[in-house]
Coordinates of C-alpha atoms in Angstrom, one line a residue:
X1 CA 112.4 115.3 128.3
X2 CA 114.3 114.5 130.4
X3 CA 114.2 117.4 133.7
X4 CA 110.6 117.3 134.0
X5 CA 110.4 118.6 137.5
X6 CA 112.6 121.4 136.4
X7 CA 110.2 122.0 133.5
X8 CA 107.0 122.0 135.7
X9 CA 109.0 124.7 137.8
X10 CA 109.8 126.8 134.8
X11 CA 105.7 126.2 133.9
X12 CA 104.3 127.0 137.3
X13 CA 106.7 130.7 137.5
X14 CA 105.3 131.2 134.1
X15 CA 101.8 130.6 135.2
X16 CA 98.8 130.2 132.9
X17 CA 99.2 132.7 129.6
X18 CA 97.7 132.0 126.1
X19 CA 100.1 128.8 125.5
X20 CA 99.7 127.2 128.5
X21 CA 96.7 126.0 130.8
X22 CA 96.5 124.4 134.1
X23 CA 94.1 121.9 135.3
X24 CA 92.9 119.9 138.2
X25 CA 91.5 117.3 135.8
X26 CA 90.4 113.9 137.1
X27 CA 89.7 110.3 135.4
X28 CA 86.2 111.9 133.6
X29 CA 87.8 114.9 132.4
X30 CA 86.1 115.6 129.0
X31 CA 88.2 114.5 125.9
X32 CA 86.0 117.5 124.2
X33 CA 87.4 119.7 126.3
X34 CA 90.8 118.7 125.9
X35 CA 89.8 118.9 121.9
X36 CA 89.1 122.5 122.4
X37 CA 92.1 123.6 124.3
X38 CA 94.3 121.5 121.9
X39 CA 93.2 123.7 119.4
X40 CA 93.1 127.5 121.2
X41 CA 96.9 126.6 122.4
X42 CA 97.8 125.3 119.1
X43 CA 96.9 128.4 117.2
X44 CA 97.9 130.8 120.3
X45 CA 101.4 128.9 119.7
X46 CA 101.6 129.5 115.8
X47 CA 100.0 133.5 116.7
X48 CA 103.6 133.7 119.0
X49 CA 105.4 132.3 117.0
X50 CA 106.1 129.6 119.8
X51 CA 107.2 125.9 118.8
X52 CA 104.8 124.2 121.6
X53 CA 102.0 125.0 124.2
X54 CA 101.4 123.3 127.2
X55 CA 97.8 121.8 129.0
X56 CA 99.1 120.8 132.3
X57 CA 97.2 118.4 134.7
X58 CA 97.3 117.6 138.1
X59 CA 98.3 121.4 139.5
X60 CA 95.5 124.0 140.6
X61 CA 95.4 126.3 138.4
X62 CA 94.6 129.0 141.1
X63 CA 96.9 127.9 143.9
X64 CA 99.6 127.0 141.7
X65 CA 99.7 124.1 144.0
X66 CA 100.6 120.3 142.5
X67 CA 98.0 118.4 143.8
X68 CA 98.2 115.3 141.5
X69 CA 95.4 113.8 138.7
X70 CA 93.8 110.3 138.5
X71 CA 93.4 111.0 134.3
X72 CA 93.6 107.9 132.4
X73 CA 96.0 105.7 134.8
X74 CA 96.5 103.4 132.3
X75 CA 99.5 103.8 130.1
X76 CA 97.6 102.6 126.7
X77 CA 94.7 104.3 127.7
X78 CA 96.6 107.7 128.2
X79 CA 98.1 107.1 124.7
X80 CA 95.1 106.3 123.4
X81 CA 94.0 110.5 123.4
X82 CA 96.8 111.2 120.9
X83 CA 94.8 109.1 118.7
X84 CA 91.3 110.6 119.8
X85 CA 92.2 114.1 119.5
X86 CA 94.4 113.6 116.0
X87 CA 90.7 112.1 114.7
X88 CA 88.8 115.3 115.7
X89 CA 90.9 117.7 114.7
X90 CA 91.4 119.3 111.1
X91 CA 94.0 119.3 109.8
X92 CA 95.0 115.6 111.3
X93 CA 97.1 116.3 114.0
X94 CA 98.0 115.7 117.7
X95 CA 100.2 115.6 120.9
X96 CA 103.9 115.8 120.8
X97 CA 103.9 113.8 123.3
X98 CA 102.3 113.1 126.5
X99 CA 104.7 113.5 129.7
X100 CA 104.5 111.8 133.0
X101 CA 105.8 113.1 136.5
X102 CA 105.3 111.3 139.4
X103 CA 105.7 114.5 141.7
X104 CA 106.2 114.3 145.4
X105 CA 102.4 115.5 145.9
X106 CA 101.1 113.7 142.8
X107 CA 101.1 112.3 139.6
X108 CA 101.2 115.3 137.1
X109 CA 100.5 115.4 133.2
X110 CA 101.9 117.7 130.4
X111 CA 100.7 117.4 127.4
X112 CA 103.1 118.6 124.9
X113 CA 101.1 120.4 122.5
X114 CA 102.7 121.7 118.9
X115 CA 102.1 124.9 117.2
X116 CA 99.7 125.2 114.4
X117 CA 101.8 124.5 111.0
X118 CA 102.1 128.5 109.3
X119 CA 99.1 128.9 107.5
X120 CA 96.8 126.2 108.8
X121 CA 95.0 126.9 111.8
X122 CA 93.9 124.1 113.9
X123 CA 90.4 122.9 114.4
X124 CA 88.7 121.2 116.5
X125 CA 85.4 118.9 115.5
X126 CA 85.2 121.8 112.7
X127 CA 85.6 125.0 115.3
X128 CA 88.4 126.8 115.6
X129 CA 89.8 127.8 119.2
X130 CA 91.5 130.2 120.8
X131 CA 93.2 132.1 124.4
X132 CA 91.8 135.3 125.9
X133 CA 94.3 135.4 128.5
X134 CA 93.7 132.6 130.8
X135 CA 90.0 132.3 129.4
X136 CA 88.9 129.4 126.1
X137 CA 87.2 131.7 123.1
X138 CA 86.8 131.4 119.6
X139 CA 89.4 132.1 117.1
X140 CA 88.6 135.5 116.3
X141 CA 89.0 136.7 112.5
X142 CA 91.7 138.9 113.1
X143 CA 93.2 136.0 114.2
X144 CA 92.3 133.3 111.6
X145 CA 93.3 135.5 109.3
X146 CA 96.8 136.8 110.7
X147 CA 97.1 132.4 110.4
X148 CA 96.0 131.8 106.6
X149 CA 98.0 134.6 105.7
X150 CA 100.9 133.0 106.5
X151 CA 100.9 131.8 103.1
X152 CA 100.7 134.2 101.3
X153 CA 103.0 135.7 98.3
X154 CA 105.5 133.5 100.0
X155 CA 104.4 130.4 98.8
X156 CA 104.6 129.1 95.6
X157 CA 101.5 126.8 95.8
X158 CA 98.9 128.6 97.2
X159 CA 98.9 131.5 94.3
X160 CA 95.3 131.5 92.3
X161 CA 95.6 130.4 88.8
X162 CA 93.6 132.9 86.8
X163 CA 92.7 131.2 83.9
X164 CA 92.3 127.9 84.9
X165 CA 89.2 126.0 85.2
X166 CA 87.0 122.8 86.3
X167 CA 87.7 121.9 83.0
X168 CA 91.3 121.4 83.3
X169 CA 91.3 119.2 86.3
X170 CA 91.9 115.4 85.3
X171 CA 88.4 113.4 86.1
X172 CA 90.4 110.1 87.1
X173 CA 92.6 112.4 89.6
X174 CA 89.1 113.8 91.0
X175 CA 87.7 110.6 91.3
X176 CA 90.8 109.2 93.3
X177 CA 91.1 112.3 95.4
X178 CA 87.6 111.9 96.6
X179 CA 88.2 108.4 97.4
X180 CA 91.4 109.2 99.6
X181 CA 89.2 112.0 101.1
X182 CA 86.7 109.8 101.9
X183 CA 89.1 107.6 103.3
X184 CA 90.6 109.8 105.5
X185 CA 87.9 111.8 106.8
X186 CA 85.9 108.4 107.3
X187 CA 85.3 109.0 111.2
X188 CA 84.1 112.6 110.0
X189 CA 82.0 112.2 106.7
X190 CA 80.1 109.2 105.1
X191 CA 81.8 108.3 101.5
X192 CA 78.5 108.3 99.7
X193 CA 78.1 111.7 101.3
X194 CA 81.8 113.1 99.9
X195 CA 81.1 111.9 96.4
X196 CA 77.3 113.8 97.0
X197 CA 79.1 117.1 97.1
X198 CA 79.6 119.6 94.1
X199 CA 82.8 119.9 93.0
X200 CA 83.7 123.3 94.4
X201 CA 82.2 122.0 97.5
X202 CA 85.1 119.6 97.5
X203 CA 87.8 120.9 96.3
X204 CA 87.6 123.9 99.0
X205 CA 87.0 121.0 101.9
X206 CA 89.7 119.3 100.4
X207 CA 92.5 122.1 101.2
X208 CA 92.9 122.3 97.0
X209 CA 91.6 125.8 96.4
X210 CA 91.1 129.2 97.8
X211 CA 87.0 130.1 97.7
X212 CA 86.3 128.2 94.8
X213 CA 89.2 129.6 92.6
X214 CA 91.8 127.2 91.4
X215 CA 95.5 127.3 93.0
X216 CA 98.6 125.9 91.5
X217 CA 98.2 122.9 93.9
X218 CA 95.1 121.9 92.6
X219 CA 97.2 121.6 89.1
X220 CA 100.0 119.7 90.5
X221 CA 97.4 117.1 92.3
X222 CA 94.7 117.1 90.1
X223 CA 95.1 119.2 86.7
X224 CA 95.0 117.3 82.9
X225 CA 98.9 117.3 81.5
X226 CA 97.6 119.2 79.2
X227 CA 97.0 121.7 81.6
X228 CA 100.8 122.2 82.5
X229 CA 101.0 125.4 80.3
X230 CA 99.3 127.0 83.3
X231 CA 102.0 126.9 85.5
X232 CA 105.0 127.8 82.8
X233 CA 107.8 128.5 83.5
X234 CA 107.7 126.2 86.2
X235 CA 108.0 122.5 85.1
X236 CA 105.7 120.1 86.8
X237 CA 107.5 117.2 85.7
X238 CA 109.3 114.3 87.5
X239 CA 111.8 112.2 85.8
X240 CA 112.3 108.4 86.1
X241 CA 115.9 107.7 84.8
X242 CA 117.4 104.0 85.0
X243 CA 121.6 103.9 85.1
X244 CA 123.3 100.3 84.4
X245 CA 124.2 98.2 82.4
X246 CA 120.7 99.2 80.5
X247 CA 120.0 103.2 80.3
X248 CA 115.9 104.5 79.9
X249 CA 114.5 107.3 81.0
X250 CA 110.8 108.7 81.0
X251 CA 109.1 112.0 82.1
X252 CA 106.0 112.0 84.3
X253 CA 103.6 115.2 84.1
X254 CA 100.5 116.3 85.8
X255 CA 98.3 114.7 87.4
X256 CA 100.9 113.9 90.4
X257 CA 98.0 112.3 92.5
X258 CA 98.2 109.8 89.9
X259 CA 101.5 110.0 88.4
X260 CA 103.2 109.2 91.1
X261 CA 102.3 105.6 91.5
X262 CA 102.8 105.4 87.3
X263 CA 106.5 106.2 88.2
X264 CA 106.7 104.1 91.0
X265 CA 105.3 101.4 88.5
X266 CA 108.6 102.1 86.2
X267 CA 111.2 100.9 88.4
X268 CA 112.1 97.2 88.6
X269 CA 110.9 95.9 91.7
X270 CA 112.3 92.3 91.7
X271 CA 111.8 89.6 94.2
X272 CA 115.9 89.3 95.7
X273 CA 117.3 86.9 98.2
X274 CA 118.5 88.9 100.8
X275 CA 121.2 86.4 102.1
X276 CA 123.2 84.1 99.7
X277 CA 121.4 80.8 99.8
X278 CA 123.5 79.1 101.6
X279 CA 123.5 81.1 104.2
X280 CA 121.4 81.6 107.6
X281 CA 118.4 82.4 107.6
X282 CA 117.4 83.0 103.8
X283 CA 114.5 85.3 103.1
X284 CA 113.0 86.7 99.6
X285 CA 111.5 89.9 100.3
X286 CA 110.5 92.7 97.0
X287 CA 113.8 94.9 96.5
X288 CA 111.8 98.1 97.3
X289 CA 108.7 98.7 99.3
X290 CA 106.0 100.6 97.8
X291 CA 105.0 102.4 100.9
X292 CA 108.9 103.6 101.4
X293 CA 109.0 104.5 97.9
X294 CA 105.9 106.4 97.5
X295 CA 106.4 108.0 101.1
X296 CA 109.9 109.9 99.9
X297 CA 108.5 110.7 96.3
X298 CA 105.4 112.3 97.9
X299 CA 107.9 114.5 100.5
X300 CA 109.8 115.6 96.8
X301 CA 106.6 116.6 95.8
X302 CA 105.3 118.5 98.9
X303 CA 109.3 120.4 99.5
X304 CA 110.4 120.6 96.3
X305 CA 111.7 124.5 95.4
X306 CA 109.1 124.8 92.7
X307 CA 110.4 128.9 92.3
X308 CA 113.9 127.5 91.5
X309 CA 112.0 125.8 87.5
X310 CA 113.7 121.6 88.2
X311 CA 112.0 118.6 88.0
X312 CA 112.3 116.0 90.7
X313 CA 114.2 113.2 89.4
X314 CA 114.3 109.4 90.5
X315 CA 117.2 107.7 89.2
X316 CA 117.4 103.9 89.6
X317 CA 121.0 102.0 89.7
X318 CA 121.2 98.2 89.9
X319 CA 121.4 98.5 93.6
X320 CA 119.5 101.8 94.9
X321 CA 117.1 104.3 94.1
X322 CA 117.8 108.3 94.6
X323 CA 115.8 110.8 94.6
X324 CA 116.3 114.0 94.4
X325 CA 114.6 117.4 94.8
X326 CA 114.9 121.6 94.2
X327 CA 115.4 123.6 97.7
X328 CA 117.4 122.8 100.6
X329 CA 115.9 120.8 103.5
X330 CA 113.4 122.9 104.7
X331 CA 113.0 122.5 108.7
X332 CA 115.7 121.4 110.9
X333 CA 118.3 118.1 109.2
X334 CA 117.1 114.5 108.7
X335 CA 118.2 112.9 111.6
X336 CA 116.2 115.8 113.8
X337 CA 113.3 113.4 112.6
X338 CA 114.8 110.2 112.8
X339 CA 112.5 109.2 116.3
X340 CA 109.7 110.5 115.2
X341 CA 109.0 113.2 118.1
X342 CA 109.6 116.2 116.3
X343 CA 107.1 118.2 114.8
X344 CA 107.5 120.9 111.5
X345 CA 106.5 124.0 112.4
X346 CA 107.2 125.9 108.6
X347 CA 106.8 123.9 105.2
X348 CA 107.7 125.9 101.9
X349 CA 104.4 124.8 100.5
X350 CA 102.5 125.0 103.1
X351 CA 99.1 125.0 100.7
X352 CA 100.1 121.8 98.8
X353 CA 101.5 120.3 101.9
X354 CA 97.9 120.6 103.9
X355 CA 96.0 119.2 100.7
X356 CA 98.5 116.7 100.2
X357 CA 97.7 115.5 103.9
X358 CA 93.7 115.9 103.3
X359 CA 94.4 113.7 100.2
X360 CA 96.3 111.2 102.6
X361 CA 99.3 111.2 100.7
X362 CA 101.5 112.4 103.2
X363 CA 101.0 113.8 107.4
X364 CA 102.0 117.1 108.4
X365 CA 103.7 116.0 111.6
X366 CA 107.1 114.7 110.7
X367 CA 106.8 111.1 110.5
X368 CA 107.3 110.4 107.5
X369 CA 111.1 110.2 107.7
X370 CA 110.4 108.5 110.8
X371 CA 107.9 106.0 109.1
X372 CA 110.5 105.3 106.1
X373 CA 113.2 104.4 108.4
X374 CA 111.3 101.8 110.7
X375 CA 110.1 100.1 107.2
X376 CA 113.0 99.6 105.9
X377 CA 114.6 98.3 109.4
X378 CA 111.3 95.2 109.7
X379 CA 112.8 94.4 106.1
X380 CA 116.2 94.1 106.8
X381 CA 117.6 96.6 104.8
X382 CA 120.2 99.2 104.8
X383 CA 118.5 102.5 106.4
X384 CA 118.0 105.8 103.9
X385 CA 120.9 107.5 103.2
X386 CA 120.0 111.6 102.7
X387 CA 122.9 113.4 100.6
X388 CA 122.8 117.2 101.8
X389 CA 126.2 118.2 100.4
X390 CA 124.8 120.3 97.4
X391 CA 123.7 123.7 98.8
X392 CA 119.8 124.1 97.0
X393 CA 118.8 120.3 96.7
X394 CA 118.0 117.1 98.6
X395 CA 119.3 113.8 98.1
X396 CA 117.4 110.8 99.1
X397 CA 119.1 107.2 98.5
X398 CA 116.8 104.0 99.6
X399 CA 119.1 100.9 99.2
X400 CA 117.6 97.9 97.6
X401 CA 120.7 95.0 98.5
X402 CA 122.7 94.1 101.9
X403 CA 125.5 96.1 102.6
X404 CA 126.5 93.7 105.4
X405 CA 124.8 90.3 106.0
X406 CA 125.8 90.2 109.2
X407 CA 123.9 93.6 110.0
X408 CA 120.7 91.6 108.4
X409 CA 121.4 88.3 110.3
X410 CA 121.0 90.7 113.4
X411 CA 117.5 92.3 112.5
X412 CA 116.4 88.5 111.8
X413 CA 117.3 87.4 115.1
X414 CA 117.2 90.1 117.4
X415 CA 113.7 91.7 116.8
X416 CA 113.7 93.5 120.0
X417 CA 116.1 96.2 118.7
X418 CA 115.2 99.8 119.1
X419 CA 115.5 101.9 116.0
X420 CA 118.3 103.7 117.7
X421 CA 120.3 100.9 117.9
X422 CA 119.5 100.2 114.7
X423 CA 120.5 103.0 113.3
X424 CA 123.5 102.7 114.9
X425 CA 124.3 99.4 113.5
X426 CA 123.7 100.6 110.4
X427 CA 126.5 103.3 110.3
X428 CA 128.8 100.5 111.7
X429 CA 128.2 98.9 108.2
X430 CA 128.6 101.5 106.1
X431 CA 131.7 102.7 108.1
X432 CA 130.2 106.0 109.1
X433 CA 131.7 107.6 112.4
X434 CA 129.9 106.5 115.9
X435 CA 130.0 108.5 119.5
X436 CA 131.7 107.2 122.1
X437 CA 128.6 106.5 124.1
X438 CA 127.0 104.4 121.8
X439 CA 130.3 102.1 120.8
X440 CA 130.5 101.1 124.3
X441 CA 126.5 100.7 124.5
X442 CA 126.5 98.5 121.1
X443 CA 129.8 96.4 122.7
X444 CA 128.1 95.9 126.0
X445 CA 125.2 94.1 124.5
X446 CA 127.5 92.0 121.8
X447 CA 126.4 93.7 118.7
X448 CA 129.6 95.0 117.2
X449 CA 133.5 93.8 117.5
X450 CA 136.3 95.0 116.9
X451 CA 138.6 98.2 117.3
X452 CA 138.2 101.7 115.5
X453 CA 138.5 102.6 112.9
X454 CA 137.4 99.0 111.5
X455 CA 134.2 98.3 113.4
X456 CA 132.4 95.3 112.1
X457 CA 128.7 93.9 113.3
X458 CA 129.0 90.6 115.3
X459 CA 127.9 87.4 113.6
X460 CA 125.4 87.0 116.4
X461 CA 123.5 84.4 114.8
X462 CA 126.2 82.5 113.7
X463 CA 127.0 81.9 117.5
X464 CA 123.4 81.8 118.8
X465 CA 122.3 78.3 116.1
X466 CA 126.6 76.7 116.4
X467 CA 127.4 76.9 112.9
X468 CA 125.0 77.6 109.8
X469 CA 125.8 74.1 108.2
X470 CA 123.6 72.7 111.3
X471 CA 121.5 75.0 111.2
X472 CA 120.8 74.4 107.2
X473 CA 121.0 70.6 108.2
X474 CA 118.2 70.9 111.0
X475 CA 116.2 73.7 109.6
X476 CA 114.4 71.5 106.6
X477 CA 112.5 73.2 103.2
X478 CA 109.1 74.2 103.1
X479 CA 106.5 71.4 101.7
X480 CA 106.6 73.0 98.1
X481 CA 110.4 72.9 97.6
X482 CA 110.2 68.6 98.3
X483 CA 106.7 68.9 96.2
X484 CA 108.8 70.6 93.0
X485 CA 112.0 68.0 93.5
X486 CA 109.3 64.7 92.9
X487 CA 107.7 67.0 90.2
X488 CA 110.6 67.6 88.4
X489 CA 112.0 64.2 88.9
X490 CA 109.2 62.4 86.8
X491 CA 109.1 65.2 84.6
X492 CA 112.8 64.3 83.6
X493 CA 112.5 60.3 84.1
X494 CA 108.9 59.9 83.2
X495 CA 108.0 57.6 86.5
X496 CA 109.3 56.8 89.8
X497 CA 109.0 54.0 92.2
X498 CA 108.8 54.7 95.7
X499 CA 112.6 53.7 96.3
X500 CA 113.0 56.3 93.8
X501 CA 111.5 59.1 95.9
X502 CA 113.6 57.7 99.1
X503 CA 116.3 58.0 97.6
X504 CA 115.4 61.5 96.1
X505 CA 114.5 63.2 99.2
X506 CA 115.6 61.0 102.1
X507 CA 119.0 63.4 102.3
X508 CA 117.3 66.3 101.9
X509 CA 115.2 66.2 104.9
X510 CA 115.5 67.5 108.2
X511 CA 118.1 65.4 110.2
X512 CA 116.0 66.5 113.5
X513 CA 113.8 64.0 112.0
X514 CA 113.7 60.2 112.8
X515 CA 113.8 57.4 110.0
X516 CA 109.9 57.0 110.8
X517 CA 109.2 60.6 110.7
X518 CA 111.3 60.9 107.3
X519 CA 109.0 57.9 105.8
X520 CA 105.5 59.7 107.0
X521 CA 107.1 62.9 105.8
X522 CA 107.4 61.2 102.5
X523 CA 104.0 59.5 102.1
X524 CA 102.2 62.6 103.0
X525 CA 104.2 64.8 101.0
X526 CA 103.0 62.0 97.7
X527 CA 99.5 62.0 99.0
X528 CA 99.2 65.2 98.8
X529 CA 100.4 65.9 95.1
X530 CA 97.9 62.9 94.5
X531 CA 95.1 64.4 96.3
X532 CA 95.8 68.0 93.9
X533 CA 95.6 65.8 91.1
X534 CA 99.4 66.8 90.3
X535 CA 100.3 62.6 90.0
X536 CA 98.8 59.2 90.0
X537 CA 99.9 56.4 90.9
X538 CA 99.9 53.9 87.7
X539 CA 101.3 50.7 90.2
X540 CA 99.7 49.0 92.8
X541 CA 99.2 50.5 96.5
X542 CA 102.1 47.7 97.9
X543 CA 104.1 48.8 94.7
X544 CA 103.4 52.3 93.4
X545 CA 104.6 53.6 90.1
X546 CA 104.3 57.6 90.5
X547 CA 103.4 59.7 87.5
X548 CA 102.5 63.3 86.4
X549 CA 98.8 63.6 86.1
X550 CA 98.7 65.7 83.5
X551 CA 101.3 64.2 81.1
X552 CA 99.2 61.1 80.9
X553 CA 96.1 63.4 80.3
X554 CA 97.6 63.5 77.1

């Protein structure tokens, strides 16, 4: 935020009401305390329908006086309480952010709190909090109630299956839901202790049903496919669908915990050069990421319209995957999500969305997108494209080539970029529109040329090494790409003297390297294959004669 003194004004008028709380607070302040607070002004947020509290340090909270706070001076150890309290409370969540003022009377603190997601109230170390006017209480049950009714009739997931049963819940999708539990709970509950619990025990603790009685999210996750007859007419199904040159297709039922990762196992994730090879810098990386892949087909699950009866479907082309899902986007656009700082405050399946999150398949705090994007930037790759053109469905579009080697050349050689600038870049290369501001922020620092409308991103590295021939001529190969040539060579000619292997590699070396170092580089290089048993040398020491090992073996 940018006018924080005009925000602590706006507080202090206020003064100290269920969503905000004031505090002298010095270096030992109690991060329990803070827990319990983070909780009360959470839910008081959701009860008002307000989109943040505030917990304020550094002004007297009966003065109204600024008189500054010595809490945590140090920046990473400040940041660190985001991680403390998102570990104590339940559901996993934390700070918006943390803001510092350095006020003419001292350093003040405002902890930008979110409101409790709509039907999940926020705990803290398995207590839930609340505000009685300025005072810290215990979240009534008028009040927990008012919360978990939230999702009510409205949503789709949370609605009890009546006939449904232990028995048609999938014991493989049990067994891994226990696990992630386990997993994510770990600071919380010892594994051997989760898998210790009855079933009911763990399904409720899990977010996946309502007082023992099956939902329709404990189907989705966790039910048999058999079982999908429960939840006619909707269709639990996703769709993988491959377009090209070749055409397949094949549907995925329940159990999504686990089916999930079977359709993620359909698409053709091959290993892909993402520069020509004789280009700069030339890096193989896998053509998707599984954790991008997973992370967007896991959001389809947890937003998809189930009301409207689709499936979600993930169509693969040669150069891209899309996915798509029922329902408009649910909370604000895409790009509201893009620096990860803001925070959901309504799901449309609010049930399956907190179970989802206790089963550590997705957060509840609006990262994800975030998450996705920043992934996708350390590889190199085009960012997500999101398609919002059709009125009652999402379109999702991870790219899996280069759109513009030069925009990839960047990310390799300029790894202090921020993801705004990134991002940025990124719409220069797919010739989307740019503001003003940002043109003449991305020219200033030499990243793009040229004139609008035709935009381009500079060849920085190109520039920074001379010319890419030198740089292909001074870079040299990895020890295994010499190791294959001599391999290959005797398999083709049967033996080689060690004039033969000169002659083999000697222009293929580094030209930073010396005639001395080329001759070491050499020797070592057939040592090394000699030592691994790959050759032997059938000559003398002064006069080898180089063969494979292995053919001779024979």
């Amino acid at each position: 935020m940018e006018d924080l003194p005009g925000l602590l004004d706006a507080l202090i008028q206020s003064w100290e009401n269920e969503v905000l709380e004031f505090k002298r607070a010095g270096d030992g302040y109690s991060t329990n305390d803070i827990g319990k607070y983070f909780s009360a002004l959470a839910n008081e947020a959701n009860l008002r329908n307000r989109e943040r509290a505030w917990l304020v340090f550094g002004v007297d909270n009966r003065s109204r006086e600024v008189v500054g706070t010595d809490y945590r001076p140090e920046p990473e150890r400040l940041q660190g309480l985001k991680m403390q309290l998102s570990e104590g409370a339940d559901p996993s969540v934390t700070l918006r952010d943390i803001h510092e003022l350095r006020h003419e009377r001292g350093r003040v603190l405002l902890f930008e709190i979110p409101a409790a997601p709509l039907g999940m109230p926020i705990a803290w170390k398995g207590h839930y909090y609340a505000r009685s006017g300025e005072s810290l209480t215990h979240l009534g049950l008028d009040k927990l109630d008012e919360i978990r009714s939230q999702v009510g009739a409205g949503d789709w997931s949370a609605q009890l299956v009546a006939d449904a049963t232990a028995d048609h819940l999938d014991a493989s999708a049990l067994s891994r839901a226990r696990d992630s539990f386990a997993k994510k709970h770990a600071n919380r509950f010892d594994a051997d202790e989760v898998m210790r619990w009855p079933l009911e025990t763990f399904l409720d603790r899990a977010k996946l049903t309502r007082d023992g009685q099956i939902t329709r999210t404990t189907l989705l996750l966790l039910g048999k496919p058999e079982s999908a007859h429960l939840l006619s007419p909707h269709p639990a199904q996703m769709t993988w669908k491959l377009e090209g040159p070749e055409r397949a297709y094949e549907h995925f039922g329940l159990p999504f915990l686990l089916n999930s990762s079977a359709l993620y196992q359909k698409i053709r994730n091959i290993q892909i050069r993402i520069l020509p090879e004789n280009e700069l810098l030339a890096t193989e990386l896998a053509k998707y990421d599984q954790k991008i892949v997973l992370e967007a087909l896991h959001n389809c699950i947890a937003h998809q319209d189930y009301g409207r009866c689709g499936r979600i479907v993930v169509t693969e082309y040669p150069d891209r995957i899309v996915l798509e899902n029922e329902g408009s986007f649910f909370e604000g656009r895409p790009e509201d999500y893009l620096t990860g700082t803001k925070t959901p405050r309504r799901y449309r399946n609010p049930f399956l969305a907190q179970a989802m999150a206790e089963l550590n398949m997705i957060d509840t705090m609006g990262y994800g997108i975030y998450a996705m994007h920043l992934a996708q930037a350390r590889r190199y790759f085009p960012m997500p494209d999101y398609d919002l053109s059709e009125p009652q469905a999402v379109k999702m579009t991870i790219h899996g080539r280069i759109v513009d080697p030069a925009y990839s050349r960047l990310l390799l050689q300029k790894t202090d970029l921020s993801l705004v600038e990134i991002l940025a870049l990124d719409r220069v290369q797919k010739k989307l529109p740019l503001d003003d501001v940002m043109v003449k922020q991305l020219r200033r620092a030499g990243l793009i040329e040229g004139r609008r409308p035709n935009l381009h991103v500079s060849a920085f590295v190109a520039k920074a090494t001379a010319t890419q021939a030198d740089y292909i001529r001074t870079r040299g190969q990895d020890d295994d790409f010499y190791k294959k040539l001599i391999l290959d060579f005797l398999a083709k000619f049967g033996s080689a003297s060690r004039k033969d292997v000169d002659q083999l590699l000697w222009g293929k070396l580094s030209d930073a390297l010396d005639e001395d170092q080329k001759r070491n580089k050499i020797s070592n290089l057939l040592n090394n294959l000699s030592r691994g048993g790959e050759i032997w040398n059938a000559g003398s020491r002064k006069a080898p004669t180089w063969r494979i090992a292995e053919k001779d073996a024979e």
